[in-house]
Amino acid sequence: MSRLANFFNLFYRIGIMLILFFLIQLPPVAITIANRYPDNLGLTIILVAIFLMLFAFIIGWARRLYRQYDQLGQGGHLRLGLVAGGYLTLLVGMMFFGQLNMLLFHQTQTANNAAVAQMLNHNQLATIVFVIASCTLTPVAEELIFRGVLTNLFFPASWFWPKLVLSGLVFSCAHLSTNVVSFCTYLFMGMVLAYVYRRSGSLKNSIALHAINNIVAMVVLLKI
C-alpha cells in the first residue's frame, strides 16, 4: 500500500472514531432536555424515544464496524474470574484516585459522576429509562466504541499496551473531567476495560465488567 493510501486510510479511521465519539455524547442530551420539562409527559415520551433510537443506531453501527475490523476473532466466552479480577482492580484504583482527588482538589466525586447525579430524580420516567440504560445500553455502546472499534482500528494486533493506552486516553476524553486526577481516573478505567477485552478476546467480558461498575455507581448515586 502506498504512503498516500496509508495516509487516507488513517484519516478515514480517525474520522470514524470522531463520529462515534460525537454520537455517544448525544443520548444524554435528550434526558437533560426532558428533565427541564418534568410535567410534560408527551415531550418526555418523545425524548425518551429519541434517546433509545440514538442508542440503537450507535450500537448497530459500532457493531458492524467491530465485526469489520476485529483483529481477534469474535469467539471467546465469558470469563467470570477475569471479570471479577477486573472489578477488584477497578475498585482499588477508584479508591486510590478518589482519595487523591479529595486530597489535592477537595472533590468527593468526579465531575462526570456529579453531572450524572444531576440528571437523576428530576423527571421520573426519564430517570427510570436513564438508569436502566446506564446499566445496559451504555456498557454495550461504550465497549463497542472504545474497545471493540478503537483498539482494532489502530496498531497491529500484537501491540497490546499501545492499544490499552489509546483506549484509556480516548475513553477518558469522553468523560467530563475538571482536573488531572479525574482524567487519570477514567484513563485507568478505560485501560482496565481494554485489558479485560484484549486478554479474553471477547467483548462480553469488558461489557460485563462495565455493566457491574455502572450498576454499583447508580446504586450509590441513587442512594438505594
PDB file of C-alpha atoms in Angstrom:
ATOM      1  CA  MET A   1       0.000   0.000   0.000  1.00  0.00           C
ATOM      2  CA  SER A   2       1.413   3.400  -0.967  1.00  0.00           C
ATOM      3  CA  ARG A   3       2.247   6.092   1.571  1.00  0.00           C
ATOM      4  CA  LEU A   4      -0.638   8.251   0.292  1.00  0.00           C
ATOM      5  CA  ALA A   5      -3.079   5.355   0.590  1.00  0.00           C
ATOM      6  CA  ASN A   6      -1.869   4.695   4.128  1.00  0.00           C
ATOM      7  CA  PHE A   7      -2.448   8.341   4.995  1.00  0.00           C
ATOM      8  CA  PHE A   8      -6.014   8.350   3.682  1.00  0.00           C
ATOM      9  CA  ASN A   9      -6.721   5.044   5.423  1.00  0.00           C
ATOM     10  CA  LEU A  10      -5.531   6.504   8.737  1.00  0.00           C
ATOM     11  CA  PHE A  11      -7.542   9.689   8.100  1.00  0.00           C
ATOM     12  CA  TYR A  12     -10.641   7.556   7.402  1.00  0.00           C
ATOM     13  CA  ARG A  13     -10.193   5.572  10.624  1.00  0.00           C
ATOM     14  CA  ILE A  14      -9.705   8.714  12.684  1.00  0.00           C
ATOM     15  CA  GLY A  15     -12.861  10.118  11.083  1.00  0.00           C
ATOM     16  CA  ILE A  16     -14.833   7.020  12.111  1.00  0.00           C
ATOM     17  CA  MET A  17     -13.741   7.436  15.719  1.00  0.00           C
ATOM     18  CA  LEU A  18     -14.510  11.159  15.758  1.00  0.00           C
ATOM     19  CA  ILE A  19     -18.053  10.489  14.542  1.00  0.00           C
ATOM     20  CA  LEU A  20     -18.590   7.734  17.115  1.00  0.00           C
ATOM     21  CA  PHE A  21     -17.083   9.939  19.824  1.00  0.00           C
ATOM     22  CA  PHE A  22     -19.558  12.688  18.953  1.00  0.00           C
ATOM     23  CA  LEU A  23     -22.550  10.349  18.655  1.00  0.00           C
ATOM     24  CA  ILE A  24     -22.099   8.763  22.084  1.00  0.00           C
ATOM     25  CA  GLN A  25     -22.406  12.232  23.655  1.00  0.00           C
ATOM     26  CA  LEU A  26     -25.896  12.758  22.199  1.00  0.00           C
ATOM     27  CA  PRO A  27     -28.248  10.384  24.104  1.00  0.00           C
ATOM     28  CA  PRO A  28     -27.806  12.129  27.496  1.00  0.00           C
ATOM     29  CA  VAL A  29     -28.792  15.421  25.857  1.00  0.00           C
ATOM     30  CA  ALA A  30     -32.316  14.062  25.326  1.00  0.00           C
ATOM     31  CA  ILE A  31     -32.585  13.201  29.031  1.00  0.00           C
ATOM     32  CA  THR A  32     -31.240  16.616  30.018  1.00  0.00           C
ATOM     33  CA  ILE A  33     -33.955  18.305  27.948  1.00  0.00           C
ATOM     34  CA  ALA A  34     -36.642  16.006  29.400  1.00  0.00           C
ATOM     35  CA  ASN A  35     -35.526  16.980  32.911  1.00  0.00           C
ATOM     36  CA  ARG A  36     -36.340  20.614  32.118  1.00  0.00           C
ATOM     37  CA  TYR A  37     -39.989  19.720  31.492  1.00  0.00           C
ATOM     38  CA  PRO A  38     -40.857  17.089  34.139  1.00  0.00           C
ATOM     39  CA  ASP A  39     -44.608  17.784  33.881  1.00  0.00           C
ATOM     40  CA  ASN A  40     -44.801  17.379  30.110  1.00  0.00           C
ATOM     41  CA  LEU A  41     -45.381  13.636  29.678  1.00  0.00           C
ATOM     42  CA  GLY A  42     -45.792  13.812  25.909  1.00  0.00           C
ATOM     43  CA  LEU A  43     -42.491  15.581  25.404  1.00  0.00           C
ATOM     44  CA  THR A  44     -40.788  13.198  27.809  1.00  0.00           C
ATOM     45  CA  ILE A  45     -42.020  10.182  25.839  1.00  0.00           C
ATOM     46  CA  ILE A  46     -40.751  11.694  22.581  1.00  0.00           C
ATOM     47  CA  LEU A  47     -37.347  12.488  24.106  1.00  0.00           C
ATOM     48  CA  VAL A  48     -37.061   9.036  25.671  1.00  0.00           C
ATOM     49  CA  ALA A  49     -37.837   7.524  22.254  1.00  0.00           C
ATOM     50  CA  ILE A  50     -35.113   9.688  20.683  1.00  0.00           C
ATOM     51  CA  PHE A  51     -32.741   8.613  23.465  1.00  0.00           C
ATOM     52  CA  LEU A  52     -33.388   4.921  22.750  1.00  0.00           C
ATOM     53  CA  MET A  53     -33.236   5.342  18.963  1.00  0.00           C
ATOM     54  CA  LEU A  54     -29.872   7.096  19.235  1.00  0.00           C
ATOM     55  CA  PHE A  55     -28.511   4.205  21.268  1.00  0.00           C
ATOM     56  CA  ALA A  56     -29.947   1.695  18.799  1.00  0.00           C
ATOM     57  CA  PHE A  57     -28.252   3.460  15.898  1.00  0.00           C
ATOM     58  CA  ILE A  58     -24.921   3.834  17.718  1.00  0.00           C
ATOM     59  CA  ILE A  59     -24.847   0.205  18.853  1.00  0.00           C
ATOM     60  CA  GLY A  60     -25.892  -1.069  15.436  1.00  0.00           C
ATOM     61  CA  TRP A  61     -23.264   0.911  13.530  1.00  0.00           C
ATOM     62  CA  ALA A  62     -20.488   0.261  16.069  1.00  0.00           C
ATOM     63  CA  ARG A  63     -21.281  -3.458  15.991  1.00  0.00           C
ATOM     64  CA  ARG A  64     -20.916  -3.548  12.209  1.00  0.00           C
ATOM     65  CA  LEU A  65     -17.598  -1.694  12.412  1.00  0.00           C
ATOM     66  CA  TYR A  66     -16.383  -4.020  15.146  1.00  0.00           C
ATOM     67  CA  ARG A  67     -17.153  -7.053  13.003  1.00  0.00           C
ATOM     68  CA  GLN A  68     -15.406  -5.456  10.037  1.00  0.00           C
ATOM     69  CA  TYR A  69     -12.164  -4.562  11.811  1.00  0.00           C
ATOM     70  CA  ASP A  70     -11.973  -7.211  14.549  1.00  0.00           C
ATOM     71  CA  GLN A  71      -8.388  -8.482  14.864  1.00  0.00           C
ATOM     72  CA  LEU A  72      -9.056 -11.150  17.470  1.00  0.00           C
ATOM     73  CA  GLY A  73     -11.994 -13.066  16.063  1.00  0.00           C
ATOM     74  CA  GLN A  74     -15.363 -12.921  17.770  1.00  0.00           C
ATOM     75  CA  GLY A  75     -15.083 -16.186  19.634  1.00  0.00           C
ATOM     76  CA  GLY A  76     -14.294 -16.370  23.298  1.00  0.00           C
ATOM     77  CA  HIS A  77     -16.580 -16.843  26.231  1.00  0.00           C
ATOM     78  CA  LEU A  78     -17.474 -15.106  29.465  1.00  0.00           C
ATOM     79  CA  ARG A  79     -14.577 -15.482  31.891  1.00  0.00           C
ATOM     80  CA  LEU A  80     -16.010 -14.725  35.321  1.00  0.00           C
ATOM     81  CA  GLY A  81     -12.618 -14.858  37.035  1.00  0.00           C
ATOM     82  CA  LEU A  82     -11.212 -12.220  34.694  1.00  0.00           C
ATOM     83  CA  VAL A  83     -14.297 -10.020  35.150  1.00  0.00           C
ATOM     84  CA  ALA A  84     -14.072 -10.368  38.945  1.00  0.00           C
ATOM     85  CA  GLY A  85     -10.350  -9.571  38.888  1.00  0.00           C
ATOM     86  CA  GLY A  86     -11.008  -6.599  36.643  1.00  0.00           C
ATOM     87  CA  TYR A  87     -13.674  -5.271  39.002  1.00  0.00           C
ATOM     88  CA  LEU A  88     -11.396  -5.684  42.012  1.00  0.00           C
ATOM     89  CA  THR A  89      -8.691  -3.778  40.140  1.00  0.00           C
ATOM     90  CA  LEU A  90     -11.181  -1.034  39.266  1.00  0.00           C
ATOM     91  CA  LEU A  91     -12.353  -0.854  42.868  1.00  0.00           C
ATOM     92  CA  VAL A  92      -8.833  -0.447  44.252  1.00  0.00           C
ATOM     93  CA  GLY A  93      -7.966   2.087  41.553  1.00  0.00           C
ATOM     94  CA  MET A  94     -11.127   4.122  42.091  1.00  0.00           C
ATOM     95  CA  MET A  95     -10.478   4.225  45.843  1.00  0.00           C
ATOM     96  CA  PHE A  96      -6.912   5.417  45.232  1.00  0.00           C
ATOM     97  CA  PHE A  97      -7.872   8.113  42.727  1.00  0.00           C
ATOM     98  CA  GLY A  98     -10.861   9.129  44.849  1.00  0.00           C
ATOM     99  CA  GLN A  99      -8.631   9.755  47.868  1.00  0.00           C
ATOM    100  CA  LEU A 100      -6.107  11.577  45.691  1.00  0.00           C
ATOM    101  CA  ASN A 101      -8.852  13.751  44.212  1.00  0.00           C
ATOM    102  CA  MET A 102     -10.089  14.654  47.676  1.00  0.00           C
ATOM    103  CA  LEU A 103      -6.573  15.353  48.954  1.00  0.00           C
ATOM    104  CA  LEU A 104      -5.410  17.502  46.043  1.00  0.00           C
ATOM    105  CA  PHE A 105      -8.618  19.100  44.774  1.00  0.00           C
ATOM    106  CA  HIS A 106     -11.078  18.647  47.685  1.00  0.00           C
ATOM    107  CA  GLN A 107     -13.591  16.900  45.404  1.00  0.00           C
ATOM    108  CA  THR A 108     -15.600  13.972  46.758  1.00  0.00           C
ATOM    109  CA  GLN A 109     -16.536  12.728  43.274  1.00  0.00           C
ATOM    110  CA  THR A 110     -15.509  13.241  39.674  1.00  0.00           C
ATOM    111  CA  ALA A 111     -17.155  15.929  37.587  1.00  0.00           C
ATOM    112  CA  ASN A 112     -18.611  13.200  35.393  1.00  0.00           C
ATOM    113  CA  ASN A 113     -20.324  11.485  38.338  1.00  0.00           C
ATOM    114  CA  ALA A 114     -21.584  14.857  39.551  1.00  0.00           C
ATOM    115  CA  ALA A 115     -23.071  15.520  36.108  1.00  0.00           C
ATOM    116  CA  VAL A 116     -24.751  12.091  36.098  1.00  0.00           C
ATOM    117  CA  ALA A 117     -26.158  12.720  39.574  1.00  0.00           C
ATOM    118  CA  GLN A 118     -27.661  15.987  38.325  1.00  0.00           C
ATOM    119  CA  MET A 119     -29.608  14.049  35.693  1.00  0.00           C
ATOM    120  CA  LEU A 120     -31.419  11.915  38.268  1.00  0.00           C
ATOM    121  CA  ASN A 121     -34.701  12.460  40.115  1.00  0.00           C
ATOM    122  CA  HIS A 122     -35.969  15.424  38.088  1.00  0.00           C
ATOM    123  CA  ASN A 123     -38.278  13.507  35.763  1.00  0.00           C
ATOM    124  CA  GLN A 124     -39.459  10.100  36.947  1.00  0.00           C
ATOM    125  CA  LEU A 125     -39.834   8.441  33.532  1.00  0.00           C
ATOM    126  CA  ALA A 126     -36.597   9.927  32.205  1.00  0.00           C
ATOM    127  CA  THR A 127     -34.734   8.851  35.348  1.00  0.00           C
ATOM    128  CA  ILE A 128     -36.002   5.257  35.122  1.00  0.00           C
ATOM    129  CA  VAL A 129     -35.023   4.958  31.458  1.00  0.00           C
ATOM    130  CA  PHE A 130     -31.666   6.650  32.025  1.00  0.00           C
ATOM    131  CA  VAL A 131     -30.743   4.406  34.968  1.00  0.00           C
ATOM    132  CA  ILE A 132     -31.688   1.215  33.112  1.00  0.00           C
ATOM    133  CA  ALA A 133     -29.817   2.366  30.006  1.00  0.00           C
ATOM    134  CA  SER A 134     -26.748   3.288  32.060  1.00  0.00           C
ATOM    135  CA  CYS A 135     -26.550  -0.297  33.284  1.00  0.00           C
ATOM    136  CA  THR A 136     -27.306  -1.956  29.936  1.00  0.00           C
ATOM    137  CA  LEU A 137     -27.107   0.157  26.772  1.00  0.00           C
ATOM    138  CA  THR A 138     -24.224   2.384  27.854  1.00  0.00           C
ATOM    139  CA  PRO A 139     -21.829  -0.504  28.631  1.00  0.00           C
ATOM    140  CA  VAL A 140     -22.648  -2.152  25.304  1.00  0.00           C
ATOM    141  CA  ALA A 141     -22.276   1.056  23.281  1.00  0.00           C
ATOM    142  CA  GLU A 142     -19.114   2.284  25.001  1.00  0.00           C
ATOM    143  CA  GLU A 143     -17.400  -1.102  24.878  1.00  0.00           C
ATOM    144  CA  LEU A 144     -18.187  -1.456  21.191  1.00  0.00           C
ATOM    145  CA  ILE A 145     -16.778   2.014  20.522  1.00  0.00           C
ATOM    146  CA  PHE A 146     -13.801   2.332  22.874  1.00  0.00           C
ATOM    147  CA  ARG A 147     -12.707  -1.289  22.939  1.00  0.00           C
ATOM    148  CA  GLY A 148     -14.280  -3.138  20.009  1.00  0.00           C
ATOM    149  CA  VAL A 149     -13.782  -0.470  17.339  1.00  0.00           C
ATOM    150  CA  LEU A 150     -10.971   1.735  18.686  1.00  0.00           C
ATOM    151  CA  THR A 151      -8.495  -0.963  19.720  1.00  0.00           C
ATOM    152  CA  ASN A 152      -8.968  -2.768  16.399  1.00  0.00           C
ATOM    153  CA  LEU A 153      -8.743   0.305  14.176  1.00  0.00           C
ATOM    154  CA  PHE A 154      -5.264   1.314  15.309  1.00  0.00           C
ATOM    155  CA  PHE A 155      -1.969  -0.533  15.776  1.00  0.00           C
ATOM    156  CA  PRO A 156      -1.187  -4.130  14.792  1.00  0.00           C
ATOM    157  CA  ALA A 157      -2.880  -6.892  16.782  1.00  0.00           C
ATOM    158  CA  SER A 158       0.345  -7.677  18.651  1.00  0.00           C
ATOM    159  CA  TRP A 159       0.702  -4.130  20.048  1.00  0.00           C
ATOM    160  CA  PHE A 160      -1.053  -4.919  23.322  1.00  0.00           C
ATOM    161  CA  TRP A 161      -0.092  -1.980  25.560  1.00  0.00           C
ATOM    162  CA  PRO A 162      -0.347   0.837  22.980  1.00  0.00           C
ATOM    163  CA  LYS A 163      -3.928  -0.273  22.351  1.00  0.00           C
ATOM    164  CA  LEU A 164      -4.677  -0.152  26.071  1.00  0.00           C
ATOM    165  CA  VAL A 165      -3.207   3.344  26.468  1.00  0.00           C
ATOM    166  CA  LEU A 166      -5.048   4.671  23.402  1.00  0.00           C
ATOM    167  CA  SER A 167      -8.336   3.179  24.604  1.00  0.00           C
ATOM    168  CA  GLY A 168      -7.865   4.706  28.049  1.00  0.00           C
ATOM    169  CA  LEU A 169      -6.997   8.135  26.695  1.00  0.00           C
ATOM    170  CA  VAL A 170      -9.958   8.370  24.307  1.00  0.00           C
ATOM    171  CA  PHE A 171     -12.342   6.877  26.891  1.00  0.00           C
ATOM    172  CA  SER A 172     -11.229   9.469  29.443  1.00  0.00           C
ATOM    173  CA  CYS A 173     -11.705  12.288  26.928  1.00  0.00           C
ATOM    174  CA  ALA A 174     -15.331  11.151  26.547  1.00  0.00           C
ATOM    175  CA  HIS A 175     -15.961  11.632  30.285  1.00  0.00           C
ATOM    176  CA  LEU A 176     -16.148  15.008  31.986  1.00  0.00           C
ATOM    177  CA  SER A 177     -13.030  15.875  33.983  1.00  0.00           C
ATOM    178  CA  THR A 178     -12.037  19.093  35.716  1.00  0.00           C
ATOM    179  CA  ASN A 179      -8.575  18.071  36.886  1.00  0.00           C
ATOM    180  CA  VAL A 180      -5.747  15.683  36.101  1.00  0.00           C
ATOM    181  CA  VAL A 181      -6.814  13.173  38.772  1.00  0.00           C
ATOM    182  CA  SER A 182     -10.316  12.856  37.302  1.00  0.00           C
ATOM    183  CA  PHE A 183      -8.784  12.402  33.864  1.00  0.00           C
ATOM    184  CA  CYS A 184      -6.442   9.710  35.175  1.00  0.00           C
ATOM    185  CA  THR A 185      -9.385   8.001  36.879  1.00  0.00           C
ATOM    186  CA  TYR A 186     -11.137   7.393  33.566  1.00  0.00           C
ATOM    187  CA  LEU A 187      -7.835   6.707  31.807  1.00  0.00           C
ATOM    188  CA  PHE A 188      -7.221   3.922  34.313  1.00  0.00           C
ATOM    189  CA  MET A 189     -10.775   2.618  33.954  1.00  0.00           C
ATOM    190  CA  GLY A 190     -10.538   2.565  30.171  1.00  0.00           C
ATOM    191  CA  MET A 191      -7.228   0.719  30.289  1.00  0.00           C
ATOM    192  CA  VAL A 192      -8.580  -1.931  32.670  1.00  0.00           C
ATOM    193  CA  LEU A 193     -11.610  -2.486  30.434  1.00  0.00           C
ATOM    194  CA  ALA A 194      -9.347  -2.703  27.393  1.00  0.00           C
ATOM    195  CA  TYR A 195      -7.092  -5.176  29.198  1.00  0.00           C
ATOM    196  CA  VAL A 196     -10.044  -7.424  30.006  1.00  0.00           C
ATOM    197  CA  TYR A 197     -11.226  -7.295  26.385  1.00  0.00           C
ATOM    198  CA  ARG A 198      -7.838  -7.874  24.749  1.00  0.00           C
ATOM    199  CA  ARG A 199      -6.811 -10.554  27.244  1.00  0.00           C
ATOM    200  CA  SER A 200     -10.046 -12.517  26.879  1.00  0.00           C
ATOM    201  CA  GLY A 201     -10.572 -11.841  23.174  1.00  0.00           C
ATOM    202  CA  SER A 202     -14.265 -11.223  23.797  1.00  0.00           C
ATOM    203  CA  LEU A 203     -16.212  -8.018  24.347  1.00  0.00           C
ATOM    204  CA  LYS A 204     -18.621  -9.976  26.551  1.00  0.00           C
ATOM    205  CA  ASN A 205     -16.147  -9.677  29.405  1.00  0.00           C
ATOM    206  CA  SER A 206     -15.498  -5.943  29.223  1.00  0.00           C
ATOM    207  CA  ILE A 207     -19.232  -5.312  28.746  1.00  0.00           C
ATOM    208  CA  ALA A 208     -19.975  -7.381  31.863  1.00  0.00           C
ATOM    209  CA  LEU A 209     -17.315  -5.522  33.852  1.00  0.00           C
ATOM    210  CA  HIS A 210     -18.538  -2.137  32.621  1.00  0.00           C
ATOM    211  CA  ALA A 211     -22.142  -3.059  33.483  1.00  0.00           C
ATOM    212  CA  ILE A 212     -21.192  -4.125  37.023  1.00  0.00           C
ATOM    213  CA  ASN A 213     -19.291  -0.880  37.544  1.00  0.00           C
ATOM    214  CA  ASN A 214     -22.218   1.212  36.308  1.00  0.00           C
ATOM    215  CA  ILE A 215     -24.761  -0.709  38.391  1.00  0.00           C
ATOM    216  CA  VAL A 216     -22.751  -0.077  41.554  1.00  0.00           C
ATOM    217  CA  ALA A 217     -22.289   3.585  40.597  1.00  0.00           C
ATOM    218  CA  MET A 218     -26.038   4.021  40.050  1.00  0.00           C
ATOM    219  CA  VAL A 219     -26.854   2.401  43.384  1.00  0.00           C
ATOM    220  CA  VAL A 220     -24.507   4.855  45.080  1.00  0.00           C
ATOM    221  CA  LEU A 221     -25.832   7.879  43.193  1.00  0.00           C
ATOM    222  CA  LEU A 222     -29.453   6.940  43.838  1.00  0.00           C
ATOM    223  CA  LYS A 223     -28.587   6.168  47.477  1.00  0.00           C
ATOM    224  CA  ILE A 224     -30.513   2.890  47.289  1.00  0.00           C
TER     225      ILE A 224
END
